[in-house]
């Protein structure tokens, strides 16, 4: 990845029975970034049949796919992902996508996942998070830049989906003052009622 720090393209989180999920961005085809995950069991062996190659989370090969945020839902026995998808040559073309995967590595929302915001060129997206929303629902958080200027207004949004990927609470902006902001951080669901969020604002 030349000058890009490796730790910005790698994420590790706990898995069932003392194992770990390891997710990363991969440039194996030399044309675009892929997003991958491996399940590592507590004895160090691979939990998915794809082994050290990892399981590709989205097969939308005409786009690059960013490092996903993800979490394991022990009640649904599935892994949920949210990530940016973008045109490698012209990154003004971007969108927000999500995926659901079984513990066997099966992609449950199709080979390319489902769009939260489909690829378009008028808005930019970053700081994408996925969180448990209780009752077999998930919440996707993201920041949305108006246009492409670094100083343009930014909205912070949340949308809630059921376990089948249907929106049950449409996307809404929870930072309503018009200003430029970045670095959205989102807590896990607290007391099955609320989240704490914070961000940097200009």
PDB file of C-alpha atoms in Angstrom:
ATOM      1  CA  UNK A   1       0.000   0.000   0.000  1.00  0.00           C
ATOM      2  CA  UNK A   2       3.038   2.308  -0.463  1.00  0.00           C
ATOM      3  CA  UNK A   3       2.526   5.324   1.813  1.00  0.00           C
ATOM      4  CA  UNK A   4      -0.801   4.271   3.355  1.00  0.00           C
ATOM      5  CA  UNK A   5      -0.307   3.066   6.980  1.00  0.00           C
ATOM      6  CA  UNK A   6      -1.213  -0.602   7.317  1.00  0.00           C
ATOM      7  CA  UNK A   7      -3.083  -0.091  10.590  1.00  0.00           C
ATOM      8  CA  UNK A   8      -5.629   2.127   8.792  1.00  0.00           C
ATOM      9  CA  UNK A   9      -6.577  -0.879   6.652  1.00  0.00           C
ATOM     10  CA  UNK A  10      -6.887  -3.496   9.394  1.00  0.00           C
ATOM     11  CA  UNK A  11      -9.411  -4.196  12.151  1.00  0.00           C
ATOM     12  CA  UNK A  12      -9.572  -6.958  14.774  1.00  0.00           C
ATOM     13  CA  UNK A  13     -12.562  -7.733  17.023  1.00  0.00           C
ATOM     14  CA  UNK A  14     -13.611 -10.566  19.287  1.00  0.00           C
ATOM     15  CA  UNK A  15     -15.330 -13.667  17.898  1.00  0.00           C
ATOM     16  CA  UNK A  16     -17.273 -16.487  19.594  1.00  0.00           C
ATOM     17  CA  UNK A  17     -15.470 -18.941  21.906  1.00  0.00           C
ATOM     18  CA  UNK A  18     -12.366 -16.808  22.390  1.00  0.00           C
ATOM     19  CA  UNK A  19     -11.576 -16.375  18.709  1.00  0.00           C
ATOM     20  CA  UNK A  20     -11.084 -13.224  16.634  1.00  0.00           C
ATOM     21  CA  UNK A  21     -12.400 -11.657  13.461  1.00  0.00           C
ATOM     22  CA  UNK A  22      -9.703  -9.963  11.372  1.00  0.00           C
ATOM     23  CA  UNK A  23     -10.849  -7.617   8.607  1.00  0.00           C
ATOM     24  CA  UNK A  24      -8.683  -5.737   6.113  1.00  0.00           C
ATOM     25  CA  UNK A  25      -8.469  -4.002   2.745  1.00  0.00           C
ATOM     26  CA  UNK A  26      -6.713  -5.991   0.038  1.00  0.00           C
ATOM     27  CA  UNK A  27      -5.253  -4.945  -3.326  1.00  0.00           C
ATOM     28  CA  UNK A  28      -4.614  -8.440  -4.652  1.00  0.00           C
ATOM     29  CA  UNK A  29      -6.063  -7.766  -8.107  1.00  0.00           C
ATOM     30  CA  UNK A  30      -3.902  -4.646  -8.596  1.00  0.00           C
ATOM     31  CA  UNK A  31      -6.881  -2.611  -9.804  1.00  0.00           C
ATOM     32  CA  UNK A  32      -9.156  -1.891  -6.862  1.00  0.00           C
ATOM     33  CA  UNK A  33      -9.380  -2.457  -3.123  1.00  0.00           C
ATOM     34  CA  UNK A  34     -11.337  -5.413  -1.780  1.00  0.00           C
ATOM     35  CA  UNK A  35     -12.624  -5.780   1.769  1.00  0.00           C
ATOM     36  CA  UNK A  36     -11.996  -9.127   3.430  1.00  0.00           C
ATOM     37  CA  UNK A  37     -12.504 -10.921   6.732  1.00  0.00           C
ATOM     38  CA  UNK A  38     -11.073 -14.024   8.359  1.00  0.00           C
ATOM     39  CA  UNK A  39     -12.411 -15.878  11.356  1.00  0.00           C
ATOM     40  CA  UNK A  40      -9.577 -17.074  13.598  1.00  0.00           C
ATOM     41  CA  UNK A  41     -10.521 -19.735  16.135  1.00  0.00           C
ATOM     42  CA  UNK A  42      -9.041 -19.849  19.624  1.00  0.00           C
ATOM     43  CA  UNK A  43      -6.488 -22.488  18.568  1.00  0.00           C
ATOM     44  CA  UNK A  44      -5.241 -20.260  15.718  1.00  0.00           C
ATOM     45  CA  UNK A  45      -6.956 -22.199  12.919  1.00  0.00           C
ATOM     46  CA  UNK A  46      -9.155 -20.551  10.271  1.00  0.00           C
ATOM     47  CA  UNK A  47     -12.900 -20.597  10.802  1.00  0.00           C
ATOM     48  CA  UNK A  48     -13.806 -19.941   7.150  1.00  0.00           C
ATOM     49  CA  UNK A  49     -13.032 -22.309   4.291  1.00  0.00           C
ATOM     50  CA  UNK A  50     -11.246 -19.461   2.444  1.00  0.00           C
ATOM     51  CA  UNK A  51      -8.314 -19.790   4.875  1.00  0.00           C
ATOM     52  CA  UNK A  52      -5.552 -17.194   4.717  1.00  0.00           C
ATOM     53  CA  UNK A  53      -7.072 -15.535   1.623  1.00  0.00           C
ATOM     54  CA  UNK A  54     -10.043 -14.415   3.711  1.00  0.00           C
ATOM     55  CA  UNK A  55     -13.640 -14.085   2.606  1.00  0.00           C
ATOM     56  CA  UNK A  56     -14.406 -11.090   0.393  1.00  0.00           C
ATOM     57  CA  UNK A  57     -17.248  -9.090   1.942  1.00  0.00           C
ATOM     58  CA  UNK A  58     -18.393  -7.400  -1.267  1.00  0.00           C
ATOM     59  CA  UNK A  59     -17.731  -8.640  -4.786  1.00  0.00           C
ATOM     60  CA  UNK A  60     -18.587  -5.337  -6.496  1.00  0.00           C
ATOM     61  CA  UNK A  61     -15.402  -5.613  -8.545  1.00  0.00           C
ATOM     62  CA  UNK A  62     -16.023  -2.454 -10.597  1.00  0.00           C
ATOM     63  CA  UNK A  63     -15.534  -0.415  -7.388  1.00  0.00           C
ATOM     64  CA  UNK A  64     -13.056  -0.243  -4.544  1.00  0.00           C
ATOM     65  CA  UNK A  65     -14.479  -1.182  -1.153  1.00  0.00           C
ATOM     66  CA  UNK A  66     -13.225   0.436   2.033  1.00  0.00           C
ATOM     67  CA  UNK A  67     -12.283  -1.105   5.355  1.00  0.00           C
ATOM     68  CA  UNK A  68     -15.599  -2.143   6.923  1.00  0.00           C
ATOM     69  CA  UNK A  69     -16.824  -1.439  10.392  1.00  0.00           C
ATOM     70  CA  UNK A  70     -18.458  -4.619  11.688  1.00  0.00           C
ATOM     71  CA  UNK A  71     -19.907  -6.359  14.699  1.00  0.00           C
ATOM     72  CA  UNK A  72     -20.953  -9.888  15.614  1.00  0.00           C
ATOM     73  CA  UNK A  73     -24.580 -10.318  16.678  1.00  0.00           C
ATOM     74  CA  UNK A  74     -24.633 -13.347  18.969  1.00  0.00           C
ATOM     75  CA  UNK A  75     -28.446 -13.498  18.988  1.00  0.00           C
ATOM     76  CA  UNK A  76     -28.676 -13.550  15.191  1.00  0.00           C
ATOM     77  CA  UNK A  77     -25.421 -15.564  14.868  1.00  0.00           C
ATOM     78  CA  UNK A  78     -24.293 -13.267  12.060  1.00  0.00           C
ATOM     79  CA  UNK A  79     -21.732 -10.563  11.309  1.00  0.00           C
ATOM     80  CA  UNK A  80     -22.928  -7.157  10.090  1.00  0.00           C
ATOM     81  CA  UNK A  81     -20.736  -4.785   8.052  1.00  0.00           C
ATOM     82  CA  UNK A  82     -20.905  -1.174   6.843  1.00  0.00           C
ATOM     83  CA  UNK A  83     -18.349   0.349   4.479  1.00  0.00           C
ATOM     84  CA  UNK A  84     -17.674   2.895   1.754  1.00  0.00           C
ATOM     85  CA  UNK A  85     -17.717   1.872  -1.893  1.00  0.00           C
ATOM     86  CA  UNK A  86     -16.044   4.144  -4.447  1.00  0.00           C
ATOM     87  CA  UNK A  87     -14.594   4.489  -7.927  1.00  0.00           C
ATOM     88  CA  UNK A  88     -10.833   4.037  -7.638  1.00  0.00           C
ATOM     89  CA  UNK A  89     -10.029   6.436 -10.507  1.00  0.00           C
ATOM     90  CA  UNK A  90     -12.568   9.131  -9.559  1.00  0.00           C
ATOM     91  CA  UNK A  91     -13.332   8.932  -5.857  1.00  0.00           C
ATOM     92  CA  UNK A  92     -16.075  11.583  -6.110  1.00  0.00           C
ATOM     93  CA  UNK A  93     -18.195   8.567  -7.096  1.00  0.00           C
ATOM     94  CA  UNK A  94     -18.918   6.931  -3.737  1.00  0.00           C
ATOM     95  CA  UNK A  95     -21.632   5.428  -1.580  1.00  0.00           C
ATOM     96  CA  UNK A  96     -22.314   3.584   1.684  1.00  0.00           C
ATOM     97  CA  UNK A  97     -23.051  -0.156   1.677  1.00  0.00           C
ATOM     98  CA  UNK A  98     -23.750  -2.929   4.181  1.00  0.00           C
ATOM     99  CA  UNK A  99     -23.455  -6.699   4.263  1.00  0.00           C
ATOM    100  CA  UNK A 100     -24.553  -9.581   6.477  1.00  0.00           C
ATOM    101  CA  UNK A 101     -22.496 -12.775   6.762  1.00  0.00           C
ATOM    102  CA  UNK A 102     -23.109 -16.105   8.460  1.00  0.00           C
ATOM    103  CA  UNK A 103     -20.487 -17.652  10.723  1.00  0.00           C
ATOM    104  CA  UNK A 104     -19.719 -20.027   7.848  1.00  0.00           C
ATOM    105  CA  UNK A 105     -18.656 -17.061   5.696  1.00  0.00           C
ATOM    106  CA  UNK A 106     -21.805 -17.056   3.529  1.00  0.00           C
ATOM    107  CA  UNK A 107     -22.839 -13.641   2.167  1.00  0.00           C
ATOM    108  CA  UNK A 108     -26.481 -13.251   3.147  1.00  0.00           C
ATOM    109  CA  UNK A 109     -27.277  -9.963   1.382  1.00  0.00           C
ATOM    110  CA  UNK A 110     -26.018 -10.920  -2.072  1.00  0.00           C
ATOM    111  CA  UNK A 111     -22.515 -10.904  -3.479  1.00  0.00           C
ATOM    112  CA  UNK A 112     -22.319  -7.082  -3.481  1.00  0.00           C
ATOM    113  CA  UNK A 113     -24.228  -6.232  -0.296  1.00  0.00           C
ATOM    114  CA  UNK A 114     -27.023  -3.657  -0.009  1.00  0.00           C
ATOM    115  CA  UNK A 115     -26.766   0.104  -0.499  1.00  0.00           C
ATOM    116  CA  UNK A 116     -27.384   2.465   2.390  1.00  0.00           C
ATOM    117  CA  UNK A 117     -26.598   5.254  -0.084  1.00  0.00           C
ATOM    118  CA  UNK A 118     -25.985   4.103  -3.646  1.00  0.00           C
ATOM    119  CA  UNK A 119     -22.894   5.263  -5.532  1.00  0.00           C
ATOM    120  CA  UNK A 120     -23.300   8.890  -6.692  1.00  0.00           C
ATOM    121  CA  UNK A 121     -21.049  11.936  -7.235  1.00  0.00           C
ATOM    122  CA  UNK A 122     -22.681  14.882  -5.429  1.00  0.00           C
ATOM    123  CA  UNK A 123     -22.010  13.854  -1.811  1.00  0.00           C
ATOM    124  CA  UNK A 124     -19.036  12.404   0.058  1.00  0.00           C
ATOM    125  CA  UNK A 125     -19.134   9.820   2.866  1.00  0.00           C
ATOM    126  CA  UNK A 126     -16.859   8.898   5.758  1.00  0.00           C
ATOM    127  CA  UNK A 127     -16.694   7.650   9.381  1.00  0.00           C
ATOM    128  CA  UNK A 128     -19.115   4.811   8.660  1.00  0.00           C
ATOM    129  CA  UNK A 129     -20.148   2.724  11.667  1.00  0.00           C
ATOM    130  CA  UNK A 130     -22.515  -0.193  12.245  1.00  0.00           C
ATOM    131  CA  UNK A 131     -24.008  -0.888  15.673  1.00  0.00           C
ATOM    132  CA  UNK A 132     -26.493  -3.215  17.328  1.00  0.00           C
ATOM    133  CA  UNK A 133     -29.871  -1.479  17.583  1.00  0.00           C
ATOM    134  CA  UNK A 134     -31.609  -4.142  19.694  1.00  0.00           C
ATOM    135  CA  UNK A 135     -34.445  -6.494  18.742  1.00  0.00           C
ATOM    136  CA  UNK A 136     -32.474  -7.950  15.793  1.00  0.00           C
ATOM    137  CA  UNK A 137     -31.992  -4.507  14.241  1.00  0.00           C
ATOM    138  CA  UNK A 138     -28.837  -2.658  13.218  1.00  0.00           C
ATOM    139  CA  UNK A 139     -28.001   1.035  13.021  1.00  0.00           C
ATOM    140  CA  UNK A 140     -25.657   2.500  10.411  1.00  0.00           C
ATOM    141  CA  UNK A 141     -24.022   5.848  11.188  1.00  0.00           C
ATOM    142  CA  UNK A 142     -22.089   8.009   8.726  1.00  0.00           C
ATOM    143  CA  UNK A 143     -21.089  11.568   7.891  1.00  0.00           C
ATOM    144  CA  UNK A 144     -22.217  13.125   4.603  1.00  0.00           C
ATOM    145  CA  UNK A 145     -20.243  15.950   2.963  1.00  0.00           C
ATOM    146  CA  UNK A 146     -22.132  18.359   0.715  1.00  0.00           C
ATOM    147  CA  UNK A 147     -20.185  18.510  -2.554  1.00  0.00           C
ATOM    148  CA  UNK A 148     -16.419  18.012  -2.512  1.00  0.00           C
ATOM    149  CA  UNK A 149     -15.002  21.073  -0.703  1.00  0.00           C
ATOM    150  CA  UNK A 150     -13.141  20.364   2.533  1.00  0.00           C
ATOM    151  CA  UNK A 151     -15.040  23.224   4.186  1.00  0.00           C
ATOM    152  CA  UNK A 152     -18.547  22.324   2.959  1.00  0.00           C
ATOM    153  CA  UNK A 153     -21.363  21.502   5.421  1.00  0.00           C
ATOM    154  CA  UNK A 154     -21.395  17.966   6.840  1.00  0.00           C
ATOM    155  CA  UNK A 155     -24.394  16.124   8.260  1.00  0.00           C
ATOM    156  CA  UNK A 156     -24.133  13.203  10.680  1.00  0.00           C
ATOM    157  CA  UNK A 157     -26.780  10.579   9.962  1.00  0.00           C
ATOM    158  CA  UNK A 158     -28.231   7.377  11.371  1.00  0.00           C
ATOM    159  CA  UNK A 159     -30.506   4.829   9.674  1.00  0.00           C
ATOM    160  CA  UNK A 160     -31.917   1.669  11.295  1.00  0.00           C
ATOM    161  CA  UNK A 161     -32.494  -1.657   9.496  1.00  0.00           C
ATOM    162  CA  UNK A 162     -34.177  -4.912  10.422  1.00  0.00           C
ATOM    163  CA  UNK A 163     -32.302  -8.232  10.201  1.00  0.00           C
ATOM    164  CA  UNK A 164     -33.339  -8.596   6.544  1.00  0.00           C
ATOM    165  CA  UNK A 165     -31.841  -5.253   5.554  1.00  0.00           C
ATOM    166  CA  UNK A 166     -35.097  -3.277   5.313  1.00  0.00           C
ATOM    167  CA  UNK A 167     -34.992   0.301   6.628  1.00  0.00           C
ATOM    168  CA  UNK A 168     -37.293   0.694   9.646  1.00  0.00           C
ATOM    169  CA  UNK A 169     -36.094   4.195  10.604  1.00  0.00           C
ATOM    170  CA  UNK A 170     -35.094   6.286   7.556  1.00  0.00           C
ATOM    171  CA  UNK A 171     -31.809   8.181   7.565  1.00  0.00           C
ATOM    172  CA  UNK A 172     -31.933  11.412   9.536  1.00  0.00           C
ATOM    173  CA  UNK A 173     -29.419  14.091  10.454  1.00  0.00           C
ATOM    174  CA  UNK A 174     -28.719  14.323  14.193  1.00  0.00           C
ATOM    175  CA  UNK A 175     -26.240  17.230  13.938  1.00  0.00           C
ATOM    176  CA  UNK A 176     -28.570  19.880  12.605  1.00  0.00           C
ATOM    177  CA  UNK A 177     -26.373  23.001  12.885  1.00  0.00           C
ATOM    178  CA  UNK A 178     -24.924  23.796   9.441  1.00  0.00           C
ATOM    179  CA  UNK A 179     -21.142  23.505   9.732  1.00  0.00           C
ATOM    180  CA  UNK A 180     -18.200  21.406   8.644  1.00  0.00           C
ATOM    181  CA  UNK A 181     -17.457  18.397  10.870  1.00  0.00           C
ATOM    182  CA  UNK A 182     -15.527  15.128  10.829  1.00  0.00           C
ATOM    183  CA  UNK A 183     -14.273  12.209  12.967  1.00  0.00           C
ATOM    184  CA  UNK A 184     -17.662  10.851  13.984  1.00  0.00           C
ATOM    185  CA  UNK A 185     -17.377   8.356  16.844  1.00  0.00           C
ATOM    186  CA  UNK A 186     -20.305   6.254  18.035  1.00  0.00           C
ATOM    187  CA  UNK A 187     -20.716   4.170  21.191  1.00  0.00           C
ATOM    188  CA  UNK A 188     -22.336   0.778  21.387  1.00  0.00           C
ATOM    189  CA  UNK A 189     -26.055   0.756  22.262  1.00  0.00           C
ATOM    190  CA  UNK A 190     -26.433   1.739  25.927  1.00  0.00           C
ATOM    191  CA  UNK A 191     -29.233   0.286  28.109  1.00  0.00           C
ATOM    192  CA  UNK A 192     -31.023  -0.770  24.885  1.00  0.00           C
ATOM    193  CA  UNK A 193     -32.063   2.892  24.551  1.00  0.00           C
ATOM    194  CA  UNK A 194     -29.442   5.275  23.206  1.00  0.00           C
ATOM    195  CA  UNK A 195     -25.974   5.951  21.782  1.00  0.00           C
ATOM    196  CA  UNK A 196     -23.326   8.496  22.649  1.00  0.00           C
ATOM    197  CA  UNK A 197     -21.713  10.193  19.671  1.00  0.00           C
ATOM    198  CA  UNK A 198     -19.014  12.799  19.304  1.00  0.00           C
ATOM    199  CA  UNK A 199     -17.262  14.557  16.463  1.00  0.00           C
ATOM    200  CA  UNK A 200     -14.838  17.301  15.527  1.00  0.00           C
ATOM    201  CA  UNK A 201     -16.441  20.520  14.310  1.00  0.00           C
ATOM    202  CA  UNK A 202     -15.248  23.646  12.490  1.00  0.00           C
TER     203      UNK A 202
END
